[in-house]
Coordinates of C-alpha atoms in Angstrom, one line a residue:
X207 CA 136.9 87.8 113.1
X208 CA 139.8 89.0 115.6
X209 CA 139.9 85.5 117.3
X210 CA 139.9 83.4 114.6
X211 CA 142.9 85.6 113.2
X212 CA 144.2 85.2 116.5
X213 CA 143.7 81.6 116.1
X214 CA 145.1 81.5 112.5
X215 CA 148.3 83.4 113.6
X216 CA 148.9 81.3 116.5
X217 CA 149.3 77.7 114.8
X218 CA 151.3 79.7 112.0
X219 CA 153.4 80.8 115.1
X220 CA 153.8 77.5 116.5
X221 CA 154.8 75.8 113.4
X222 CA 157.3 78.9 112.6
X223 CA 158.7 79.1 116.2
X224 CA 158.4 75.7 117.7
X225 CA 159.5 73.6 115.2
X226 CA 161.3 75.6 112.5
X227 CA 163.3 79.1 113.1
X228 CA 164.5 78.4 117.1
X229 CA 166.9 75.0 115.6
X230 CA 167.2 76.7 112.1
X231 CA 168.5 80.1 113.7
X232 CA 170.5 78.7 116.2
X233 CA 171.4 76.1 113.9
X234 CA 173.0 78.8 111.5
X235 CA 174.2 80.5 114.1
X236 CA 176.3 77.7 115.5
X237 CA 177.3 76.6 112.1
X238 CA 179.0 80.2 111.4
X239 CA 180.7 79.9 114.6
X240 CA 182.7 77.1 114.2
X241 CA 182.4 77.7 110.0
X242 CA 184.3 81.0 110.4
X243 CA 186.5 80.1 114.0
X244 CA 184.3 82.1 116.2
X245 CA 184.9 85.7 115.4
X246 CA 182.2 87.3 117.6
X247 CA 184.4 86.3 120.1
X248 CA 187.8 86.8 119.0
X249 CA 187.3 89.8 117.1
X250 CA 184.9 91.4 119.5
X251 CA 187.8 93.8 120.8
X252 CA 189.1 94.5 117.6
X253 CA 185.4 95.2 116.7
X254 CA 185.4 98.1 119.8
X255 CA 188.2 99.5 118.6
X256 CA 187.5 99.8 114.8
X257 CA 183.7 101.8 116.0
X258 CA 184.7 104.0 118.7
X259 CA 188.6 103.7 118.4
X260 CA 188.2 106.0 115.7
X261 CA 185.2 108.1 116.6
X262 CA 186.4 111.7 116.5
X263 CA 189.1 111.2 114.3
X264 CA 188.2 113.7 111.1
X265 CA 188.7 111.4 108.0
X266 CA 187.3 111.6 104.1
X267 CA 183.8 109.5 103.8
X268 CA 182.4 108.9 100.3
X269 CA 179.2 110.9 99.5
X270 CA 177.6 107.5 98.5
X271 CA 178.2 106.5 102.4
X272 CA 177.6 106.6 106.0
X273 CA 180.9 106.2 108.4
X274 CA 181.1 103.0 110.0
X275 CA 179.8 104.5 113.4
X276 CA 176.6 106.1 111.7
X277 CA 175.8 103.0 110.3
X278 CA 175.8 101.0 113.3
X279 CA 173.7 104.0 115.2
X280 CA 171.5 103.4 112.2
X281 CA 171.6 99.6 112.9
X282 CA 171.2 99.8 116.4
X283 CA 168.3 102.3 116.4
X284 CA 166.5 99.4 114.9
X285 CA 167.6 97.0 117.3
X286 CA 166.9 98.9 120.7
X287 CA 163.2 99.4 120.8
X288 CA 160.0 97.8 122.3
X289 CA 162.2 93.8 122.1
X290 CA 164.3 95.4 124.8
X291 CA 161.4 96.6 127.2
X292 CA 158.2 94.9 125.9
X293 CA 159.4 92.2 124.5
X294 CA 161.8 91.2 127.3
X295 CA 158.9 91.2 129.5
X296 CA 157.1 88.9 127.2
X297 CA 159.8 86.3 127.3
X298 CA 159.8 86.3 131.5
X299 CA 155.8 86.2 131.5
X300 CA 155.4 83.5 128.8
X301 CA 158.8 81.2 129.0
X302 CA 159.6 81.8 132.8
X303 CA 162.9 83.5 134.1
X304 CA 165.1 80.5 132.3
X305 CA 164.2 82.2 128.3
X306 CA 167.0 84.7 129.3
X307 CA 169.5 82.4 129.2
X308 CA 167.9 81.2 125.7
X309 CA 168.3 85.2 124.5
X310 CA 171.7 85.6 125.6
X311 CA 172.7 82.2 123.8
X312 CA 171.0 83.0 120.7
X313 CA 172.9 86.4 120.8
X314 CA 176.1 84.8 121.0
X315 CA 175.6 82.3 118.2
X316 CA 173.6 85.8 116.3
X317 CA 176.4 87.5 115.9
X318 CA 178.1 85.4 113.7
X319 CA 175.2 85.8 111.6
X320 CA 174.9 89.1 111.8
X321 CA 178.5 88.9 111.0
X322 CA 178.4 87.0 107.8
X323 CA 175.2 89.0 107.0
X324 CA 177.3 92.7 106.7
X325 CA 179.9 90.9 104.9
X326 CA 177.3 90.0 101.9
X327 CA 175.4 93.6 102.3
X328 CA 178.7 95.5 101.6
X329 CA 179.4 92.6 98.8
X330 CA 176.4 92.8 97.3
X331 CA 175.4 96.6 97.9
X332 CA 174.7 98.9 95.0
X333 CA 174.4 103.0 94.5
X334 CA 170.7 104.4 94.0
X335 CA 169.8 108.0 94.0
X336 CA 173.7 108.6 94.3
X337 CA 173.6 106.7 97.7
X338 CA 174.2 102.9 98.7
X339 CA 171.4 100.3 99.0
X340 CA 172.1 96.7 100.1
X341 CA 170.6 94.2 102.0
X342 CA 169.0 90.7 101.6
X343 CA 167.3 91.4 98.2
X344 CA 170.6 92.2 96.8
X345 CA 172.8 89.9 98.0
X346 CA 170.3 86.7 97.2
X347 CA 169.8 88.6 93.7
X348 CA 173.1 88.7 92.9
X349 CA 174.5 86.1 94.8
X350 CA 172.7 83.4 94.2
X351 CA 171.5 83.8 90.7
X352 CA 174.7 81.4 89.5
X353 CA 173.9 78.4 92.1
X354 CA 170.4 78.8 91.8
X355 CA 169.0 80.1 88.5
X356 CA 167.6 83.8 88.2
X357 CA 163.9 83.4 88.4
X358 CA 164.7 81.2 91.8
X359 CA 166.6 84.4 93.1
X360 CA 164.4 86.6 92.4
X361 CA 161.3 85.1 93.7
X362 CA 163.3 84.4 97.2
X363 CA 164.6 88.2 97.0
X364 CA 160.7 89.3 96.2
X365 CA 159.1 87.3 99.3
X366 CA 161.9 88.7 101.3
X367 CA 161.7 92.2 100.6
X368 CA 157.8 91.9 100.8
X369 CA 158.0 90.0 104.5
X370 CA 160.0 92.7 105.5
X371 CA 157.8 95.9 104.3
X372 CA 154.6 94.1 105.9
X373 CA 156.9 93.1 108.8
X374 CA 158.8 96.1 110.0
X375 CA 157.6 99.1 108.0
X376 CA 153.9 98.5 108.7
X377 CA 153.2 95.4 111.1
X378 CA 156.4 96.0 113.0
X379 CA 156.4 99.8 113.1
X380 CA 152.5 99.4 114.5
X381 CA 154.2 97.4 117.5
X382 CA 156.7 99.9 118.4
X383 CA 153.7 102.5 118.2
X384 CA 151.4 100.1 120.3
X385 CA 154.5 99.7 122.7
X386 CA 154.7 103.6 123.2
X387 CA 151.1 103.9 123.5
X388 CA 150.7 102.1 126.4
X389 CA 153.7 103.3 128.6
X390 CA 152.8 107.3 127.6
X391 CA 148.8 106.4 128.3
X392 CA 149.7 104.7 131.9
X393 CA 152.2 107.3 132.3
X394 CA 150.6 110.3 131.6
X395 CA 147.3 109.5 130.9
X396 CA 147.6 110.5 127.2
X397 CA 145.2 108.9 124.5
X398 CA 146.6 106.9 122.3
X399 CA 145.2 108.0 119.4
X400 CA 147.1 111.4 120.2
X401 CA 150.5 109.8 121.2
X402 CA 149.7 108.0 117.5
X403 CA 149.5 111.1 115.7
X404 CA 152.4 112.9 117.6
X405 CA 154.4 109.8 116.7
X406 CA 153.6 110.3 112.8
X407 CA 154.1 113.7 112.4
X408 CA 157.5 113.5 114.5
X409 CA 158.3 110.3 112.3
X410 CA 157.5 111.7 109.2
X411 CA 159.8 115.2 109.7
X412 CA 162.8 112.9 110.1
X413 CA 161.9 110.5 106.9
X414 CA 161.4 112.4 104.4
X415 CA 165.1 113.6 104.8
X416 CA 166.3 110.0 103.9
X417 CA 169.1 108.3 105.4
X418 CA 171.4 110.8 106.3
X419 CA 169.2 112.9 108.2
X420 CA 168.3 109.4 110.6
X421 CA 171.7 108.6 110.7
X422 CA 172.4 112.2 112.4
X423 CA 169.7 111.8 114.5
X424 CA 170.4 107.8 115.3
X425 CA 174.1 108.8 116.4
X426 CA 173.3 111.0 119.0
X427 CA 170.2 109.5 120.5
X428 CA 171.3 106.0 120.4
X429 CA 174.4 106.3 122.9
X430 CA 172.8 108.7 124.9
X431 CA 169.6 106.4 125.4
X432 CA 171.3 103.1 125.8
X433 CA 173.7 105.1 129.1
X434 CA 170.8 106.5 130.8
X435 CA 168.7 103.3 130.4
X436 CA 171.8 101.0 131.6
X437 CA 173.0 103.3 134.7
X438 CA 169.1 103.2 136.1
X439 CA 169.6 98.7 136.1
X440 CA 172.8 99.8 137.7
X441 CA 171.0 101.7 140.1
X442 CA 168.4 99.1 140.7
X443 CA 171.3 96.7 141.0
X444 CA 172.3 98.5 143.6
X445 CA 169.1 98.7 146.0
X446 CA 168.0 94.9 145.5
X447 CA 171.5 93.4 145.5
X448 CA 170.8 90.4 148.0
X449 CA 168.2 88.9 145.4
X450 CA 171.2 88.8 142.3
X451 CA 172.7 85.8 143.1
X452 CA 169.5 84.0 143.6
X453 CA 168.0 85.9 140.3
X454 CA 170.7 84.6 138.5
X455 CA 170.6 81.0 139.7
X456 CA 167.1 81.4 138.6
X457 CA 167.6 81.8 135.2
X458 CA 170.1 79.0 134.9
X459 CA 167.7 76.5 136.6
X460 CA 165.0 77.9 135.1
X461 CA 166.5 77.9 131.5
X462 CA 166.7 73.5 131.6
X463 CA 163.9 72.9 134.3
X464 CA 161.3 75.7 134.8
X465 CA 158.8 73.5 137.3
X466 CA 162.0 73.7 139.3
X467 CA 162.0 77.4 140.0
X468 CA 157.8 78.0 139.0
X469 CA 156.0 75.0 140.0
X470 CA 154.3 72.8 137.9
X471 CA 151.0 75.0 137.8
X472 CA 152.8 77.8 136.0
X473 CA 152.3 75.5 132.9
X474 CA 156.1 76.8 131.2
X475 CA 158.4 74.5 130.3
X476 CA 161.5 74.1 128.7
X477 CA 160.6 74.6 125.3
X478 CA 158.0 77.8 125.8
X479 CA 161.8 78.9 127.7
X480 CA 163.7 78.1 124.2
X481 CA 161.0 79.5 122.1
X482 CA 160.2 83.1 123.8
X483 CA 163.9 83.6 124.5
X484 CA 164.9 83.3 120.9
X485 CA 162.0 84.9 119.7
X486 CA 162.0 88.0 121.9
X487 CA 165.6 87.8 121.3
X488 CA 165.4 88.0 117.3
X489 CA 162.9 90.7 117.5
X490 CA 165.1 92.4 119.7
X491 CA 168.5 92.3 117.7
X492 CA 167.6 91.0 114.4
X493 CA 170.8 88.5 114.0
X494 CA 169.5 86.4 111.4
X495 CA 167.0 88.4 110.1
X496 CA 168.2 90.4 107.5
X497 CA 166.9 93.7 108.5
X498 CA 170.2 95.5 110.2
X499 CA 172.5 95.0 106.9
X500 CA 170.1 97.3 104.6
X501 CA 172.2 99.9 107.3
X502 CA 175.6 98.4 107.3
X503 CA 175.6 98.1 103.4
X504 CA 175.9 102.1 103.9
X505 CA 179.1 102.1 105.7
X506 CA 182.1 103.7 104.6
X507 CA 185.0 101.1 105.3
X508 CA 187.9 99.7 103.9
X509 CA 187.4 96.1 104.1
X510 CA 183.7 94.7 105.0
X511 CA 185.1 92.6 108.0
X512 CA 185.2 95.9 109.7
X513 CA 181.4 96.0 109.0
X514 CA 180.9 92.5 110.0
X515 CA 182.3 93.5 113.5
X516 CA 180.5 96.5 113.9
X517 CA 177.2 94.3 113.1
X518 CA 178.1 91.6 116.0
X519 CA 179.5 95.1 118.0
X520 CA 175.7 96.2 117.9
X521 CA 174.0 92.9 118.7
X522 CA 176.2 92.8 121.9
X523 CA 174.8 95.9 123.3
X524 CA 171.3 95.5 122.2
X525 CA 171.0 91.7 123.9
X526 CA 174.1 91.5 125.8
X527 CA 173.5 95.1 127.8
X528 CA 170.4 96.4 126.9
X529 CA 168.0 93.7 127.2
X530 CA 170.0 91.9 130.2
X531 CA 169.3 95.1 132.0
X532 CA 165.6 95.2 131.4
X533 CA 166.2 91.4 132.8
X534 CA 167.8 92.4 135.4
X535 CA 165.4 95.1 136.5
X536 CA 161.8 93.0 135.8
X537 CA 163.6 89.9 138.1
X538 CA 164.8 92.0 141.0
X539 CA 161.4 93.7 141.6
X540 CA 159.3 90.2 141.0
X541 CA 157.9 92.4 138.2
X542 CA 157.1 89.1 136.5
X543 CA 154.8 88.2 139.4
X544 CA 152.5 91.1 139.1
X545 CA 150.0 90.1 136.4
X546 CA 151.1 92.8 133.9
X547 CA 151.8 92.1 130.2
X548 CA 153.9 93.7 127.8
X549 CA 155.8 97.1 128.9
X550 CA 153.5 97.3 131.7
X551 CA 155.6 94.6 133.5
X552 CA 159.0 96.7 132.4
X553 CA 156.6 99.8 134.2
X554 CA 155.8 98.3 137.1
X555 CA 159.5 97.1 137.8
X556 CA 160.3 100.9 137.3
X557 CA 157.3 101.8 139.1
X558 CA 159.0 99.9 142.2
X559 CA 162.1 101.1 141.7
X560 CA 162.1 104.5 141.6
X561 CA 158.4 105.4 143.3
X562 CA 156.9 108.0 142.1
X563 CA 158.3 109.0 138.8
X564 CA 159.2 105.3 137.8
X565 CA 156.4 105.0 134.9
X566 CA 157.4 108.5 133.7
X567 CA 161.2 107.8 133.3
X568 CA 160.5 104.7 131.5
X569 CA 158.0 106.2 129.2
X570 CA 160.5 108.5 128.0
X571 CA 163.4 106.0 127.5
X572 CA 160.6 103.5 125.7
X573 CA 159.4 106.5 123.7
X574 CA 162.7 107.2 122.4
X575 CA 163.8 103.3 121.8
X576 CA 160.5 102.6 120.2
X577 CA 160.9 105.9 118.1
X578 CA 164.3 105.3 116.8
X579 CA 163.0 101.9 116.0
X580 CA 160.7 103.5 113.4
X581 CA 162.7 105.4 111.6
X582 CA 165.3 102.7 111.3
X583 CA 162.7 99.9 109.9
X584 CA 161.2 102.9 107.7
X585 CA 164.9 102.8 106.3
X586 CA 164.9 98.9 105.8
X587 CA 161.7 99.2 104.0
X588 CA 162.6 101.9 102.1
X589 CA 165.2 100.1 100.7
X590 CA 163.3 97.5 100.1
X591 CA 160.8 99.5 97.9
X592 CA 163.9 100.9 95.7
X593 CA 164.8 97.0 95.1
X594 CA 161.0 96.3 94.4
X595 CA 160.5 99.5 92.3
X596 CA 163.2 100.8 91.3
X597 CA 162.8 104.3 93.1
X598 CA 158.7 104.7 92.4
X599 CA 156.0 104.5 95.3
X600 CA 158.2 105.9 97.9
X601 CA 155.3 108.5 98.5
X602 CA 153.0 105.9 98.8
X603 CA 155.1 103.8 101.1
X604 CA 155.6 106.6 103.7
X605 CA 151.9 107.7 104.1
X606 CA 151.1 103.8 104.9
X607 CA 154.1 103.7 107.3
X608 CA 152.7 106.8 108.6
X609 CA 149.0 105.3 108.7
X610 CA 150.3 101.9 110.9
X611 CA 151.8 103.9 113.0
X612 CA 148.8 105.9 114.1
X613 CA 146.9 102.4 113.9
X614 CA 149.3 100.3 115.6
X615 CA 148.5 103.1 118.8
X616 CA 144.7 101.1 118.8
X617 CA 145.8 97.5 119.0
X618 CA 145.7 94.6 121.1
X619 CA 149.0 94.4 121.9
X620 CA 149.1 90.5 122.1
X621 CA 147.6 90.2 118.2
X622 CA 150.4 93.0 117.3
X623 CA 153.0 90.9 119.3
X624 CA 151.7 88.0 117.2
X625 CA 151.4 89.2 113.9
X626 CA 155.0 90.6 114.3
X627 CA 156.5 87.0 115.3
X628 CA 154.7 85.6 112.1
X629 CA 156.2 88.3 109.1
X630 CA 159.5 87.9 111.0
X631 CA 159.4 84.1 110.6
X632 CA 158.8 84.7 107.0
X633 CA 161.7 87.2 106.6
X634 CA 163.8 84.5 108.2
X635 CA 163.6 82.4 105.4
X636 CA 165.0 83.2 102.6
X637 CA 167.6 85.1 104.2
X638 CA 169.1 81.6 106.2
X639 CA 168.5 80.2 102.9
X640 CA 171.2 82.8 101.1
X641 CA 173.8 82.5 104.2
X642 CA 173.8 79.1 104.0
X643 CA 174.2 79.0 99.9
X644 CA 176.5 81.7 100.1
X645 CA 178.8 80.6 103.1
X646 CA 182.0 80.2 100.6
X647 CA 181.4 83.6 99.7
X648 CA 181.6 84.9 103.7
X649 CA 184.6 83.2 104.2
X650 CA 186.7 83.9 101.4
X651 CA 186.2 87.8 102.6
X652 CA 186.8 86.8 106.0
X653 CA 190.1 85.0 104.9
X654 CA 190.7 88.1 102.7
X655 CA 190.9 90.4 105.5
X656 CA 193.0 87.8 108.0
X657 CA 195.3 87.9 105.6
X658 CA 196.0 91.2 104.8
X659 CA 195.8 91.6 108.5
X660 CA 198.6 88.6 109.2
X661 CA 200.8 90.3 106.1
X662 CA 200.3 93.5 108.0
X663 CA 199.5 95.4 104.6
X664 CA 196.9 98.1 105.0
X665 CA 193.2 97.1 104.3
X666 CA 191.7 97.4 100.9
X667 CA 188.7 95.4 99.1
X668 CA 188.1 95.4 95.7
X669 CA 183.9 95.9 95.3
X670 CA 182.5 95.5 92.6
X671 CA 179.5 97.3 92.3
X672 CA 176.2 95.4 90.5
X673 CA 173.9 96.8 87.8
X674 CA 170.9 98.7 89.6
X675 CA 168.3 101.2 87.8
X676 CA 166.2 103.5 89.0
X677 CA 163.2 104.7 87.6
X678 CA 162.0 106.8 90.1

């Protein structure tokens, strides 16, 4: 039965990321570049400035909110798990050293998307349980119920929000468990099925105090995390630094001609380089995806262009810094040569790196991306369930999180892999579907704030807040 799902979820795959969601994401990505005059890269230091410029300056948030910096730690606890360590390694193994070059592309062209995505989740966002929700579900609701008819928007809003509770609050959340697992088990020689339950219980503490309690916790462990993880590439950078200009040279040559740097035999060729690299790279910082705005619709900002750059702000240090250092590390050591899958190639790099304690310090850094990664998808769901339900079946939604996550610890990590690339094909969808529709919408904000900003008048937005209720 497991190999003919394995089968089933393969051509699905195939279909998804061969031939559809690599042009249609980078597609919509390129489109948003030129559509909106490239702000990921003209507003990226003005983006700096607006998260951490204003970091420890004591200021009046709305109950209803999150500041802008605890939203992005919320964001990017969801972007910085097992894609950065696991699923890096997966794109080496399976598309050759060149798929690198296919992540960091699809990260530049991402963050316009992730861009215009914030910009429709503060939009669109509503108040529930005296908080605010947004995300996908409300912004195609809402959105595109005038272009496209009401029982169109809400059909493309319900697939959405159920593709993204089967893909990252139980499917997804099982592969950051799985992830965990197997670094903790090699490491330590812990069974999984106790690293599973430790997982849950720890998960399910934090939860149950709803978003304000992960955001505490996201905006102390993210930064800390994504330091200590960064200075140990820089240290590896250090101790193999005759092989970086030939690593590098690698993945360029490697990213248009793979027989050229692996030989014919290895059987990877350009587009297994295009598909893993944008793949692993979605998984990794969600730019397109429509997961991350369910945080940023919880900022507290004047304008949502401030939002907008905090969202491209977080995709350049989960793909741009993060996952090139996991790159960096796996290509220096030849990690990718050793016959390892998954995090295990990630370990072994470490393992080379630092002998003796290498597996151990990566463990801990995996355990606490993969960790944060569940309580920020937990969120997305969550959100997600309030759109479906109106407030009812939380309960029931945390225990099943809860269960995957304890299940997830028992898998085959190549059907979890699998099965997570499928539901985040399907959450693609509908979500490119409302940018696209909704693309006059982005950029009359985006014009909005430039200008305010070229007038030199002080930033304000005028929201206008949609009908939402609870009955839970």
């Amino acid at each position: 039965m497991e190999n003919i799902l394995s089968v089933l979820v393969g051509t699905v795959n195939r279909f998804l990321w061969d031939y559809l969601l690599i042009y249609a994401l980078l597609g919509i990505g390129l489109f948003f570049t030129l559509y909106l005059g490239a702000p990921q890269i003209t507003k990226l230091g003005a983006g700096f400035k607006s998260v951490f410029g204003g970091l420890f300056a004591k200021g009046d948030k709305d109950d209803k909110s999150l500041s802008q910096f605890q939203a992005l730690a919320v964001a990017i606890s969801a972007q910085i798990g097992t894609g950065n360590v696991a699923g890096v390694a997966t794109a080496i193994t399976a598309g050759g050293p060149g798929a690198i070059f296919w992540m960091w592309l699809s990260a530049v062209l991402g963050m316009s998307t992730i861009f215009a995505e914030a910009l429709l989740a503060q939009k669109y966002r509503v108040v529930s349980h005296g908080k605010y929700i947004g995300g996908p579900a409300f912004y195609i609701t809402h959105g595109l119920t005038p272009k496209i008819g009401r029982g169109a928007a809400r059909f493309l809003s319900g697939f959405f929000s159920i593709a993204l509770i089967i893909a990252l609050g139980f499917i997804g959340n099982a592969t950051q468990a799985n992830s965990i697992a197997s670094a903790v088990t090699i490491a330590f020689d812990v069974p999984s099925l106790a690293v599973g339950i430790v997982l849950a219980v720890l998960a399910g503490m934090v939860v149950i105090g709803g978003v304000n309690r992960i955001a505490n916790i996201a905006q102390f462990v993210v930064p800390f995390m994504a330091v200590v993880y960064i200075l140990c590439a820089v240290v590896i950078l250090f101790e193999f630094s005759d092989h970086i200009v030939p690593m590098f040279n690698h993945i360029f040559t490697a990213a248009f001609n793979p027989e050229a740097v692996l030989g014919g035999a290895a059987g990877i060729g350009m587009r297994e380089a295009i598909r893993f690299g944008v793949a692993r790279g979605l998984f990794s910082n969600e730019a397109g995806m429509g997961s991350t705005p369910h945080a940023h619709a919880t900022a507290d900002v004047k304008h949502p262009v401030q939002q907008g750059m905090a969202a491209f702000v977080g995709v350049f240090i989960d793909t741009i810094l993060v996952c090139t250092a996991t790159a960096l590390i796996i290509l220096l050591t030849d990690a990718n040569l050793s016959g390892e899958q998954g995090a295990a190639v990630t370990q072994f790099a470490f393992n080379k790196a630092f002998p003796g304690f290498g597996s151990q310090l990566l463990a801990v850094c995996l355990t606490f991306f993969a960790f944060t990664t569940i309580i920020g998808w937990y969120y997305f769901g969550e959100s997600n369930i309030r759109f479906l339900f109106r407030g009812r079946h939380l309960g029931i939604y945390r225990a099943l999180v809860l269960l995957a996550i304890v299940l997830g610890t028992l898998g085959k990590v190549d059907l979890v892999w699998s099965l997570s690339d499928m539901f985040n094909g399907f959450m693609v969808i509908p979500n490119l579907i409302a940018l696209f529709l909704l693309r006059k919408e982005i950029r009359a904000i985006y014009d909005d704030y430039l200008a305010q900003k070229k007038a030199g008048q002080d930033l304000s937005y005028q929201y206008e807040f949609h009908e939402f209720h609870d009955k839970g």
